[in-house]
CSV table of C-alpha atoms in Angstrom, one decimal:
chain,number,residue,atom,x,y,z
N,1,MET,CA,5.8,-41.1,-25.0
N,2,LYS,CA,2.5,-39.3,-24.5
N,3,LYS,CA,2.6,-40.0,-20.8
N,4,PHE,CA,6.1,-38.5,-20.6
N,5,ILE,CA,5.0,-35.3,-22.4
N,6,LEU,CA,1.9,-35.0,-20.2
N,7,LEU,CA,4.1,-35.5,-17.1
N,8,LEU,CA,6.3,-32.6,-18.3
N,9,ILE,CA,3.4,-30.4,-19.0
N,10,SER,CA,1.9,-31.1,-15.6
N,11,ILE,CA,5.2,-30.4,-13.8
N,12,PHE,CA,5.5,-27.0,-15.6
N,13,MET,CA,1.9,-26.1,-14.8
N,14,LEU,CA,2.5,-27.0,-11.1
N,15,GLN,CA,5.7,-24.9,-11.0
N,16,ASN,CA,3.9,-21.9,-12.4
N,17,SER,CA,1.1,-22.2,-9.9
N,18,CYS,CA,3.6,-22.4,-7.0
N,19,LEU,CA,5.4,-19.2,-8.2
N,20,ALA,CA,2.6,-16.9,-7.0
N,21,LYS,CA,3.6,-13.3,-6.9
N,22,ASP,CA,3.3,-11.1,-3.8
N,23,MET,CA,0.3,-9.0,-3.2
N,24,LEU,CA,0.4,-5.5,-1.7
N,25,GLN,CA,-2.2,-3.9,0.4
N,26,PHE,CA,-2.3,-0.1,-0.2
N,27,ASP,CA,-4.7,2.7,0.4
N,28,PHE,CA,-4.5,5.4,-2.2
N,29,PRO,CA,-4.5,9.0,-0.8
N,30,ASP,CA,-7.6,10.0,-2.8
N,31,GLN,CA,-10.4,8.5,-4.8
N,32,GLY,CA,-9.9,8.2,-8.5
N,33,TRP,CA,-6.4,6.7,-8.8
N,34,HIS,CA,-6.4,4.2,-11.6
N,35,LYS,CA,-4.0,1.8,-13.2
N,36,VAL,CA,-2.2,2.8,-16.4
N,37,GLU,CA,0.5,1.2,-18.6
N,38,SER,CA,4.1,1.8,-17.5
N,39,PRO,CA,5.5,4.8,-19.4
N,40,ASP,CA,8.7,2.8,-20.1
N,41,GLY,CA,6.7,-0.2,-21.4
N,42,VAL,CA,7.7,-2.6,-18.6
N,43,GLN,CA,4.8,-5.0,-18.1
N,44,SER,CA,5.8,-6.0,-14.5
N,45,LYS,CA,5.4,-2.5,-13.2
N,46,LYS,CA,2.0,-1.6,-11.8
N,47,CYS,CA,1.5,2.2,-12.3
N,48,TYR,CA,-1.3,4.3,-10.9
N,49,VAL,CA,-2.1,8.0,-11.6
N,50,PRO,CA,-4.9,10.3,-10.3
N,51,LEU,CA,-8.2,10.9,-12.0
N,52,ASN,CA,-7.9,12.6,-15.5
N,53,GLN,CA,-4.2,11.8,-15.9
N,54,THR,CA,-2.6,9.3,-18.2
N,55,ALA,CA,0.7,7.5,-18.4
N,56,GLN,CA,1.9,10.1,-21.0
N,57,SER,CA,0.6,13.2,-19.1
N,58,TYR,CA,0.8,12.8,-15.4
N,59,THR,CA,1.9,15.0,-12.5
N,60,GLU,CA,1.8,12.2,-9.9
N,61,MET,CA,2.4,8.5,-10.2
N,62,PHE,CA,2.8,5.5,-7.9
N,63,VAL,CA,4.8,2.6,-9.3
N,64,PHE,CA,5.0,-0.8,-7.7
N,65,TYR,CA,7.1,-3.8,-8.9
N,66,GLU,CA,9.0,-6.7,-7.5
N,67,ARG,CA,12.6,-7.7,-8.3
N,68,THR,CA,13.4,-11.4,-7.8
N,69,VAL,CA,16.7,-11.9,-6.1
N,70,LYS,CA,18.9,-14.8,-7.0
N,71,ASN,CA,21.6,-14.0,-4.4
N,72,PRO,CA,20.2,-14.2,-0.8
N,73,GLY,CA,22.9,-11.6,0.3
N,74,ILE,CA,21.2,-8.8,-1.7
N,75,THR,CA,19.0,-6.7,0.6
N,76,ALA,CA,16.4,-4.1,0.0
N,77,ILE,CA,18.8,-1.3,0.7
N,78,THR,CA,21.1,-2.6,-2.0
N,79,ILE,CA,18.3,-2.6,-4.6
N,80,LEU,CA,17.3,0.9,-3.4
N,81,GLN,CA,20.9,2.2,-3.8
N,82,LYS,CA,20.9,0.9,-7.4
N,83,GLN,CA,17.7,2.8,-8.1
N,84,LEU,CA,19.1,5.9,-6.6
N,85,GLY,CA,22.2,5.6,-8.8
N,86,LYS,CA,19.8,5.4,-11.9
N,87,ASP,CA,18.1,8.5,-10.7
N,88,LYS,CA,21.5,10.3,-10.3
N,89,ASN,CA,22.2,9.4,-14.0
N,90,ASN,CA,18.9,10.8,-15.1
N,91,TYR,CA,18.7,13.9,-12.9
N,92,LYS,CA,22.2,15.4,-12.4
N,93,ASP,CA,21.2,17.8,-9.7
N,94,ILE,CA,19.2,15.3,-7.5
N,95,HIS,CA,20.4,14.7,-4.0
N,96,HIS,CA,18.8,11.8,-2.1
N,97,GLN,CA,18.2,11.8,1.6
N,98,TYR,CA,17.6,8.5,3.4
N,99,ILE,CA,14.5,8.5,5.5
N,100,LYS,CA,14.9,4.9,6.6
N,101,GLN,CA,18.1,2.8,6.3
N,102,ASP,CA,17.1,-0.7,7.4
N,103,PHE,CA,18.5,-3.6,5.4
N,104,ASP,CA,15.1,-5.1,4.7
N,105,ASP,CA,13.1,-1.8,4.5
N,106,ALA,CA,14.7,1.4,3.2
N,107,MET,CA,13.3,4.7,2.0
N,108,ALA,CA,14.8,7.7,0.3
N,109,ILE,CA,13.6,11.0,-1.1
N,110,GLY,CA,15.1,13.2,-3.7
N,111,CYS,CA,14.2,16.3,-5.7
N,112,SER,CA,15.6,17.7,-9.0
N,113,GLU,CA,14.9,21.4,-9.4
N,114,LEU,CA,16.2,21.4,-13.0
N,115,ASN,CA,13.6,18.8,-14.0
N,116,SER,CA,11.0,19.9,-11.4
N,117,THR,CA,10.6,16.3,-10.1
N,118,CYS,CA,10.6,14.8,-6.7
N,119,THR,CA,10.7,11.0,-6.1
N,120,ILE,CA,10.2,8.9,-3.0
N,121,HIS,CA,11.5,5.4,-3.3
N,122,ARG,CA,10.9,2.6,-0.8
N,123,ALA,CA,12.4,-0.9,-1.1
N,124,PHE,CA,11.3,-3.7,1.3
N,125,LYS,CA,11.6,-7.4,1.5
N,126,GLY,CA,8.7,-9.4,0.0
N,127,ASN,CA,8.1,-13.1,0.0
N,128,GLU,CA,9.3,-13.6,-3.5
N,129,GLY,CA,11.9,-10.8,-3.8
N,130,ILE,CA,12.4,-7.1,-3.1
N,131,VAL,CA,9.4,-4.9,-3.6
N,132,MET,CA,10.0,-1.4,-4.9
N,133,ALA,CA,7.3,1.3,-4.3
N,134,THR,CA,7.9,4.7,-5.8
N,135,TYR,CA,6.0,8.0,-5.8
N,136,ILE,CA,6.9,10.5,-8.6
N,137,ASN,CA,5.7,14.1,-8.6
N,138,LYS,CA,6.4,16.2,-11.7
N,139,MET,CA,5.0,19.4,-10.2
N,140,PRO,CA,6.3,19.4,-6.7
N,141,HIS,CA,5.5,22.3,-4.4
N,142,TYR,CA,8.6,21.4,-2.3
N,143,SER,CA,6.4,21.7,0.7
N,144,GLN,CA,7.5,19.8,3.7
N,145,ASN,CA,3.9,18.9,4.6
N,146,LEU,CA,3.2,17.5,1.1
N,147,LEU,CA,6.3,15.4,1.0
N,148,THR,CA,5.8,14.2,4.6
N,149,ASN,CA,2.3,13.1,3.7
N,150,LYS,CA,3.5,11.1,0.7
N,151,VAL,CA,6.3,9.5,2.7
N,152,ASN,CA,3.7,8.4,5.3
N,153,ILE,CA,1.5,7.0,2.5
N,154,LEU,CA,4.3,5.1,0.8
N,155,GLY,CA,5.4,3.8,4.2
N,156,SER,CA,2.0,2.3,4.7
N,157,VAL,CA,2.4,-0.1,1.8
N,158,LYS,CA,2.6,-3.7,3.2
N,159,LEU,CA,2.5,-7.2,2.0
N,160,TYR,CA,-1.0,-8.8,2.0
N,161,ASP,CA,-1.1,-11.9,4.1
N,162,LYS,CA,-4.2,-13.9,3.2
N,163,ALA,CA,-3.5,-16.4,6.1
N,164,ASN,CA,-4.2,-13.6,8.6
N,165,SER,CA,-7.3,-12.2,6.8
N,166,GLN,CA,-10.8,-13.6,6.7
N,167,THR,CA,-11.8,-11.6,3.6
N,168,ALA,CA,-9.8,-10.0,0.8
N,169,PRO,CA,-9.8,-6.2,1.1
N,170,SER,CA,-10.5,-4.2,-2.1
N,171,ASN,CA,-7.1,-2.3,-2.0
N,172,LEU,CA,-4.9,-5.1,-3.2
N,173,ILE,CA,-2.2,-4.8,-5.9
N,174,GLN,CA,-1.0,-8.1,-7.6
N,175,LEU,CA,2.7,-7.8,-8.5
């Protein structure tokens, strides 16, 4: 009986070690960005704000998380469309514009003037699911240059492939 229980425990431990989450490689736009708790309390979301800002009082935030997909037919653009629908429920005047509409890598931007908020969402295929990367700005200037800069920054997020790297860079985010 003891051997059977030990066998079950070892199988569960082996399964957990095989379910490694994806890692992202991302360079923050400025120094001082730091990790904070998710404002909605979701532990799986990795949230980062600039220096001297908190999860409760921020003007800018990057949010990263991964959604596991049980159905292989669900693509990154499908997950992004669901997120855009949630945004539409929260911000009635938001109008999203797709920047990239690839099935495995999609990006959209939207601004709500009533709530003075702009968001940039990117969904792309990870090894373990669909990765969502979001930029939120609560005090947007509605400047084309500012938003283009953040689109380029969010577009630079990529999966970290340790097989192709000799040393681990310092800019990794464990999902």
